[in-house]
Coordinates of C-alpha atoms in Angstrom, one line a residue:
Chain A
M17 CA 13.3 117.6 49.0
S18 CA 15.1 119.9 46.2
T19 CA 15.1 122.5 48.6
R20 CA 16.8 120.6 51.2
R21 CA 19.5 119.3 49.1
G22 CA 20.0 122.8 48.1
V23 CA 20.4 124.2 51.7
G24 CA 23.1 121.2 52.4
L25 CA 24.9 121.9 49.6
G26 CA 25.0 125.6 50.5
A27 CA 25.8 124.8 54.0
F28 CA 28.8 122.6 53.2
T29 CA 30.1 125.3 50.8
N30 CA 29.9 127.8 53.7
R31 CA 31.6 125.7 56.1
N32 CA 34.5 124.8 53.6
A33 CA 34.8 128.7 53.3
T34 CA 34.9 129.5 56.8
A35 CA 37.4 126.7 57.6
Q36 CA 39.7 128.0 54.9
S37 CA 39.5 131.5 56.5
Y38 CA 40.5 130.3 59.9
A39 CA 43.3 128.2 58.7
A40 CA 44.6 131.1 56.8
H41 CA 44.3 133.5 59.8
G42 CA 45.9 131.0 61.9
S43 CA 48.8 130.4 59.8
N44 CA 49.6 134.4 59.6
L45 CA 49.4 134.3 63.2
K46 CA 51.9 131.4 63.4
S47 CA 54.4 133.2 61.0
A48 CA 54.1 136.5 62.7
N49 CA 54.7 134.8 66.2
A50 CA 57.6 132.9 64.8
A51 CA 59.1 135.9 63.1
S52 CA 59.3 137.7 66.0
L53 CA 60.2 134.8 68.2
Q54 CA 63.1 134.2 65.7
A55 CA 63.9 137.8 65.9
Q56 CA 64.3 137.9 69.9
L57 CA 66.5 134.8 69.4
E58 CA 68.8 136.3 67.2
V59 CA 69.1 139.5 69.3
F60 CA 69.7 137.5 72.4
Q61 CA 72.5 135.3 70.7
S62 CA 73.9 138.4 69.3
L63 CA 74.2 139.8 72.8
L64 CA 75.4 136.3 74.0
H65 CA 78.0 136.4 71.3
N66 CA 79.3 139.9 72.2
F67 CA 79.3 139.3 76.0
A68 CA 81.3 136.0 75.6
L69 CA 83.9 137.3 73.0
E70 CA 84.4 140.3 75.6
H71 CA 84.9 137.9 78.5
A72 CA 86.1 134.7 76.5
A73 CA 89.4 134.3 78.5
T74 CA 87.8 134.5 81.9
I75 CA 85.2 132.1 81.0
K76 CA 87.8 129.5 79.8
S77 CA 90.2 130.1 83.1
N78 CA 87.5 131.1 85.8
P79 CA 85.5 128.1 86.9
T80 CA 83.0 130.8 88.6
F81 CA 82.6 132.8 86.0
R82 CA 82.0 130.0 83.6
A83 CA 79.3 128.5 86.0
E84 CA 77.3 131.9 86.1
F85 CA 77.6 132.0 82.5
A86 CA 76.2 128.5 82.0
R87 CA 73.3 129.3 84.4
M88 CA 72.2 132.3 82.6
C89 CA 72.1 130.0 79.2
N90 CA 70.0 127.7 81.0
A91 CA 67.8 130.4 82.6
I92 CA 66.6 131.2 79.2
G93 CA 66.4 127.6 78.0
V94 CA 69.5 127.1 76.2
D95 CA 71.8 124.2 76.8
P96 CA 75.2 125.2 76.4
L97 CA 76.7 121.5 75.6
A98 CA 73.9 120.4 73.3
G99 CA 74.7 119.6 70.0
S100 CA 78.5 119.1 70.4
N101 CA 80.2 115.8 68.9
I102 CA 77.8 114.7 66.8
K103 CA 79.2 112.7 63.9
G104 CA 78.6 113.9 60.1
K105 CA 76.7 117.1 61.6
K106 CA 77.9 120.7 62.2
A107 CA 75.7 121.2 64.9
D108 CA 77.7 122.9 67.1
S109 CA 76.9 123.7 70.8
L110 CA 76.6 127.4 71.7
W111 CA 79.9 127.1 73.9
A112 CA 81.4 125.7 70.5
K113 CA 80.1 128.3 68.1
V114 CA 80.8 131.3 70.7
L115 CA 84.2 130.4 72.2
G116 CA 85.3 127.9 69.5
H117 CA 85.8 124.3 70.9
D118 CA 88.0 124.7 74.0
V119 CA 85.2 125.0 76.6
N120 CA 83.2 122.3 74.9
D121 CA 86.2 119.8 74.6
F122 CA 87.4 120.8 78.3
Y123 CA 83.6 119.4 79.4
F124 CA 83.9 116.3 77.4
S125 CA 87.4 115.8 78.8
V126 CA 86.4 116.2 82.3
A127 CA 83.4 113.5 81.7
V128 CA 85.9 110.9 80.5
R129 CA 88.2 111.8 83.4
V130 CA 85.1 111.3 85.7
V131 CA 84.1 108.1 83.9
E132 CA 87.9 106.5 84.3
L133 CA 88.1 107.7 87.7
C134 CA 84.4 106.0 88.8
Q135 CA 85.8 102.6 87.0
A136 CA 89.1 102.7 88.6
T137 CA 87.8 103.1 92.1
R138 CA 84.5 101.3 92.3
A139 CA 86.1 98.3 93.8
E140 CA 87.2 100.5 96.7
N141 CA 84.1 102.8 97.3
G142 CA 81.4 100.9 95.7
G143 CA 80.7 103.3 93.0
L144 CA 79.9 106.3 95.5
I145 CA 82.6 109.5 94.9
G146 CA 82.5 112.4 96.7
L147 CA 82.0 115.5 94.2
K148 CA 84.9 117.2 96.0
E149 CA 87.2 114.2 96.0
C150 CA 86.4 113.6 92.4
C151 CA 87.2 117.3 91.5
E152 CA 90.5 117.3 93.5
S153 CA 91.6 114.1 91.6
V154 CA 90.4 115.3 88.3
A155 CA 92.4 118.5 88.4
K156 CA 95.4 116.4 89.2
G157 CA 94.9 114.2 86.1
K158 CA 97.2 114.6 83.0
A159 CA 94.2 114.7 81.0
I160 CA 93.0 118.3 81.5
G161 CA 96.3 120.6 80.3
G162 CA 96.9 124.1 79.8
G163 CA 96.3 124.5 83.9
L164 CA 92.7 124.8 83.6
Q165 CA 91.0 124.9 87.1
V166 CA 88.1 122.2 87.8
S167 CA 85.2 123.3 89.8
E168 CA 82.6 120.9 91.5
D169 CA 80.1 122.9 89.3
D170 CA 82.5 121.4 86.2
I171 CA 82.4 118.2 87.4
E172 CA 78.4 118.0 87.9
R173 CA 78.0 119.4 84.2
A174 CA 80.0 116.9 82.9
V175 CA 78.3 114.1 84.6
K176 CA 75.0 115.5 83.5
S177 CA 76.5 115.7 79.8
L178 CA 76.7 111.8 80.2
E179 CA 73.0 111.4 80.8
P180 CA 72.1 111.1 76.8
L181 CA 74.4 108.1 76.9
G182 CA 72.2 106.3 79.6
S183 CA 75.5 106.0 81.6
G184 CA 73.6 105.5 85.0
F185 CA 75.6 108.3 86.4
V186 CA 73.6 110.4 89.0
I187 CA 74.6 113.3 91.3
L188 CA 72.8 112.9 94.7
T189 CA 73.2 114.4 98.0
I190 CA 74.0 112.9 101.4
A191 CA 74.0 114.9 104.6
N192 CA 74.5 118.3 102.5
K193 CA 77.4 116.6 100.6
R194 CA 77.1 116.0 97.0
F195 CA 78.1 112.7 95.5
I196 CA 78.6 111.1 92.1
R197 CA 76.7 107.6 92.0
S198 CA 78.1 105.4 89.1
V199 CA 76.3 102.1 90.0
P200 CA 72.8 101.7 89.4
K201 CA 71.6 100.5 92.5
E202 CA 69.6 102.7 94.8
F203 CA 69.8 103.1 98.6
N204 CA 67.0 102.0 101.2
T205 CA 66.0 104.3 103.9
D206 CA 68.1 102.6 106.4
Q207 CA 71.3 102.4 104.1
S208 CA 71.1 106.4 103.4
T209 CA 70.5 106.9 107.0
V210 CA 73.9 105.2 107.8
L211 CA 75.6 107.1 105.0
E212 CA 74.3 110.1 106.4
V213 CA 75.8 109.3 109.7
L214 CA 79.0 108.1 108.2
Q215 CA 79.3 111.9 106.4
L216 CA 79.2 113.3 109.9
L217 CA 80.8 111.1 112.0
G218 CA 83.6 109.2 109.6
S219 CA 82.9 105.8 111.3
V220 CA 80.0 104.0 112.9
T221 CA 79.6 101.0 114.9
V222 CA 76.3 98.8 115.6
S223 CA 76.2 100.0 119.2
L224 CA 76.4 103.8 118.0
L225 CA 73.3 103.3 115.4
Q226 CA 71.3 101.4 118.1
V227 CA 71.9 104.2 120.7
N228 CA 71.6 107.2 118.5
L229 CA 68.7 106.2 116.0
G230 CA 67.0 103.6 118.4
W231 CA 67.4 100.6 116.0
E232 CA 67.3 97.2 117.2
R233 CA 70.7 95.3 116.8
A234 CA 69.5 93.3 113.8
R235 CA 68.3 96.4 111.8
A236 CA 71.6 98.0 112.4
E237 CA 73.9 94.8 111.5
T238 CA 71.6 94.5 108.6
A239 CA 72.3 98.0 107.2
V240 CA 76.0 98.0 107.9
Q241 CA 76.5 94.6 106.3
D242 CA 74.6 95.9 103.2
L243 CA 77.0 98.6 103.1
L244 CA 80.0 96.5 103.5
A245 CA 78.9 93.6 100.7
D246 CA 78.5 96.9 98.5
S247 CA 82.1 98.3 99.0
L248 CA 80.3 101.1 100.4
V249 CA 82.2 100.8 103.7
W250 CA 85.1 99.2 105.0
V251 CA 85.5 97.3 108.3
D252 CA 88.0 98.0 110.9
Y253 CA 88.4 94.6 113.3
Q254 CA 91.2 96.0 115.4
C255 CA 89.0 97.8 117.9
P256 CA 86.7 96.6 120.8
E257 CA 83.8 96.4 118.3
P258 CA 83.8 96.4 114.5
E259 CA 83.8 99.9 112.9
Y260 CA 82.6 100.9 109.8
W261 CA 84.6 103.5 108.1
S262 CA 83.7 105.4 104.9
P263 CA 86.1 104.8 102.0
Q264 CA 85.6 108.6 100.8
G265 CA 89.1 110.6 100.6
L266 CA 91.3 107.5 99.3
L267 CA 91.3 108.5 95.9
D268 CA 94.5 110.1 96.2
E269 CA 96.4 107.0 95.1
S270 CA 94.3 106.2 91.9
D271 CA 96.6 108.1 89.9
Chain B
M3 CA 117.5 103.2 112.8
A4 CA 117.5 99.8 114.1
Y5 CA 118.4 96.8 111.9
G6 CA 116.7 93.7 110.9
A7 CA 117.9 90.2 110.6
T8 CA 118.7 91.1 106.8
G9 CA 120.8 94.0 108.2
Q10 CA 118.8 96.3 106.5
P11 CA 117.7 99.7 108.4
Q12 CA 114.3 99.9 109.9
P13 CA 112.9 103.4 109.6
S14 CA 111.7 105.6 112.7
H15 CA 107.8 105.6 113.1
E16 CA 108.1 109.6 112.9
D17 CA 108.7 111.9 109.9
L18 CA 106.9 109.6 107.7
P19 CA 107.1 111.1 103.9
E20 CA 103.6 111.6 102.6
S21 CA 104.8 110.5 99.3
V22 CA 105.1 107.4 100.6
F23 CA 102.6 107.0 103.5
K24 CA 99.5 108.2 101.6
K25 CA 95.8 108.4 102.9
S26 CA 95.3 104.9 103.1
Y27 CA 98.0 104.3 105.8
N28 CA 95.9 106.5 108.2
F29 CA 92.5 104.8 107.0
P30 CA 92.2 102.0 110.0
P31 CA 90.4 99.4 108.1
F32 CA 93.1 99.3 105.9
F33 CA 94.8 97.1 108.4
S34 CA 92.1 94.6 108.8
P35 CA 91.3 91.7 105.9
Q36 CA 88.1 93.1 104.2
P37 CA 85.5 90.6 104.1
T38 CA 84.2 91.5 100.7
S39 CA 86.0 90.4 98.0
L40 CA 85.7 93.3 95.7
T41 CA 86.8 95.4 98.5
R42 CA 89.6 93.0 99.7
Q43 CA 91.1 93.2 95.9
A44 CA 91.2 96.9 96.1
Q45 CA 92.8 96.8 99.5
L46 CA 95.7 94.1 98.4
K47 CA 96.4 96.3 95.3
K48 CA 96.6 99.4 97.6
W49 CA 99.0 97.7 100.0
S50 CA 101.1 96.3 97.2
E51 CA 101.6 99.6 95.9
F52 CA 102.2 101.0 99.4
I53 CA 104.9 98.5 99.8
Q54 CA 106.5 99.2 96.5
R55 CA 106.5 102.8 97.4
Y56 CA 108.2 102.1 100.8
C57 CA 111.0 100.0 99.6
R58 CA 111.5 102.0 96.7
H59 CA 112.1 105.3 98.9
Y60 CA 114.2 103.6 101.4
R61 CA 116.2 101.2 98.8
L62 CA 115.3 98.0 100.2
F63 CA 115.2 94.9 97.9
Q64 CA 113.9 92.3 100.3
L65 CA 111.9 92.1 103.2
S66 CA 112.0 89.8 106.4
I67 CA 108.2 89.7 107.4
I68 CA 108.8 89.0 111.1
D69 CA 111.5 92.0 111.2
T70 CA 109.1 94.5 109.4
L71 CA 106.1 93.8 111.3
Q72 CA 106.8 96.5 113.9
S73 CA 108.1 98.9 111.2
P74 CA 106.1 101.7 110.0
L75 CA 105.5 99.4 107.0
F76 CA 103.2 97.2 108.6
Y77 CA 102.5 98.9 112.1
N78 CA 101.0 102.6 112.2
A79 CA 102.2 103.8 115.6
R80 CA 99.8 106.7 115.4
L81 CA 96.7 104.5 115.0
K82 CA 98.1 101.6 116.9
K83 CA 96.9 99.2 114.3
G84 CA 99.0 96.9 112.3
L85 CA 99.0 93.8 110.3
S86 CA 99.5 90.4 111.7
L87 CA 102.2 88.1 110.5
K88 CA 99.3 86.1 108.7
D89 CA 97.8 88.8 106.9
A90 CA 101.3 90.5 106.0
K91 CA 102.1 87.1 104.3
A92 CA 98.7 87.5 102.5
V93 CA 99.7 90.4 101.1
I94 CA 103.0 89.3 100.0
E95 CA 101.4 85.9 98.6
Y96 CA 99.3 88.4 96.8
M97 CA 102.1 90.6 95.4
A98 CA 104.1 87.4 94.3
S99 CA 100.9 86.1 92.1
K100 CA 99.7 86.7 88.5
D101 CA 97.4 88.9 90.1
G102 CA 99.6 91.3 92.0
D103 CA 101.6 91.5 88.8
E104 CA 104.7 89.2 90.5
R105 CA 105.8 92.5 92.5
A106 CA 107.3 90.2 95.1
E107 CA 109.2 86.7 95.2
W108 CA 109.7 84.4 98.2
R109 CA 113.3 83.5 98.8
G110 CA 112.7 80.1 100.1
P111 CA 109.7 77.6 100.7
E112 CA 109.6 78.9 104.2
K113 CA 108.2 82.3 103.0
A114 CA 110.0 84.3 105.7
V115 CA 111.8 86.6 103.2
A116 CA 110.5 88.1 100.0
W117 CA 112.1 90.1 97.2
I118 CA 110.2 93.2 96.7
W119 CA 110.4 94.1 92.8
W120 CA 109.4 97.7 93.0
R121 CA 111.4 97.3 90.0
K122 CA 111.9 93.7 88.1
P123 CA 115.1 92.3 87.4
E124 CA 114.5 92.6 83.6
E125 CA 113.5 96.5 84.2
W126 CA 116.7 96.9 86.0
A127 CA 118.5 95.2 83.2
T128 CA 117.1 97.7 80.6
L129 CA 118.5 100.4 82.8
I130 CA 122.0 99.1 82.8
V131 CA 121.8 98.3 78.9
N132 CA 120.7 101.9 78.2
W133 CA 123.4 103.3 80.2
V134 CA 126.3 100.8 78.8
E135 CA 125.0 101.8 75.4
E136 CA 124.9 105.6 76.1
T137 CA 128.3 105.5 77.3
G138 CA 129.7 103.2 74.4
Q139 CA 130.5 100.4 76.4
K140 CA 129.3 97.7 74.3
G141 CA 131.9 94.7 73.8
T142 CA 133.8 96.2 77.0
V143 CA 134.4 94.1 79.9
L144 CA 132.8 95.6 83.2
T145 CA 133.1 94.3 86.5
L146 CA 130.0 93.6 88.6
Y147 CA 131.5 95.7 91.4
E148 CA 132.1 98.7 88.7
L149 CA 128.5 98.4 87.7
V150 CA 126.8 99.0 91.0
Q151 CA 129.6 100.8 92.9
G152 CA 131.9 102.7 90.8
E153 CA 132.1 106.4 90.2
T154 CA 130.9 106.2 86.5
T155 CA 127.3 104.9 87.7
E156 CA 127.0 107.1 91.0
K157 CA 124.3 109.2 89.5
Q158 CA 122.4 106.2 88.0
E159 CA 119.5 104.6 89.5
F160 CA 121.2 101.1 89.6
Y161 CA 124.0 102.5 91.6
G162 CA 124.1 100.6 95.2
L163 CA 121.8 98.0 93.4
D164 CA 121.6 94.5 95.7
T165 CA 124.2 91.8 94.3
E166 CA 121.9 89.1 94.2
V167 CA 119.1 91.5 92.2
L168 CA 122.2 92.3 89.8
Q169 CA 123.0 88.8 89.1
K170 CA 119.2 88.4 88.4
S171 CA 118.8 91.0 86.0
L172 CA 122.1 90.1 84.1
N173 CA 120.9 86.5 83.8
T174 CA 117.7 87.9 82.0
L175 CA 120.1 89.1 79.5
V176 CA 122.4 86.1 79.1
K177 CA 118.9 84.3 78.2
K178 CA 118.4 86.5 75.5
G179 CA 122.1 86.6 74.3
K180 CA 122.6 89.9 74.9
A181 CA 125.3 89.6 77.7
Q182 CA 127.8 87.3 78.9
V183 CA 129.0 86.7 82.7
F184 CA 132.3 85.2 83.4
G185 CA 134.7 85.1 86.2
T186 CA 134.8 83.3 89.6
E187 CA 132.5 83.9 92.6
D188 CA 134.0 87.3 93.9
Q189 CA 135.4 88.6 90.6
Q190 CA 133.1 88.4 88.1
G191 CA 132.8 90.4 84.8
V192 CA 129.9 91.2 82.2
K193 CA 130.0 92.0 78.6
F194 CA 127.2 93.3 76.8
F195 CA 126.7 92.8 73.1

């Protein structure tokens, strides 16, 4: 009995000591790794800073250059837009730190214009806008001053910057063309198919869908009527059979 | 140019300026009333904006609907599509409503001719008052002819303004006590305060 108790106490003491040793060692490893990582990040930021300073004017004025710079940041896991416009905090984004607030404000200005445009045109296009059309319209807007060019990539980045707000704005692709969808309602398979055909042909009829897709009349009719009800197509009755048209491209009149 | 019942020129179907005839004019469904109410509202708004641009461009102050049905305004010769009389009246009806910002006004219960307020009488009045003040003519008597046909106003936007529209705009000032109109039918004068 006394022998067993002694062994127990001894084992306990040994385990404790061992655990402490392991913890200390692990802590040392973490510190060493963290220090190394921090050093690497600092080197990276320093190099990025120098690069950005050297090419600041180009980044501001050239959409392609700006996009490539952003891609480089993203490849390394740095979000150029994160940390901006947080009230009461000085957590400037990488963009803001490196280039001042010009480029950062640029993206938020673009985002505001996109939101305004989507709201203003929702009744005519059902909340679906081509990225190209959106880009052209935003570029014409007065909110973006200084003659800055706006590219589709800029629009896409601006839309993604809205995600933290739960905006419901998403980028989707239809027939190899990029769109902004600002209405939180998904398309079913048939609707998507009709939208794809519309991108290729501009307009469709029920007969055309029956012949080319092998659909029954009721199925084709349902698909186009659903799109019509959601303002995603307009209808022309002044022809042998009603023609359903995509309203993309009417944006020039909303300004 | 041909002339309609109101004696106004009807523009040709060729050489349509892009600043007036925008993309929706070449969008076939634009000429069919849309069955979805939200789309219909967007369509009516576009029609209103188009008609205002058209009338502003051609300096038209009123439209006879029937005479205009075959004009470039309501009929697209390239698409061979146009508004029916019923649909054209529906557009003007919208423009005359509060929803349409009262950009039109029917001239009579038969609803055959309508004023098109691409600039409302009170908006014209503002332009006139500004000019009178800028030229230091407050308290001076000016003839109505002088206001819209005189040499001194040739460069002003209200030069050539329709006589009845001028009357309406001056009436908005009279009601506010900012102007006084006097004289007989064909020799009227106005004084601004």
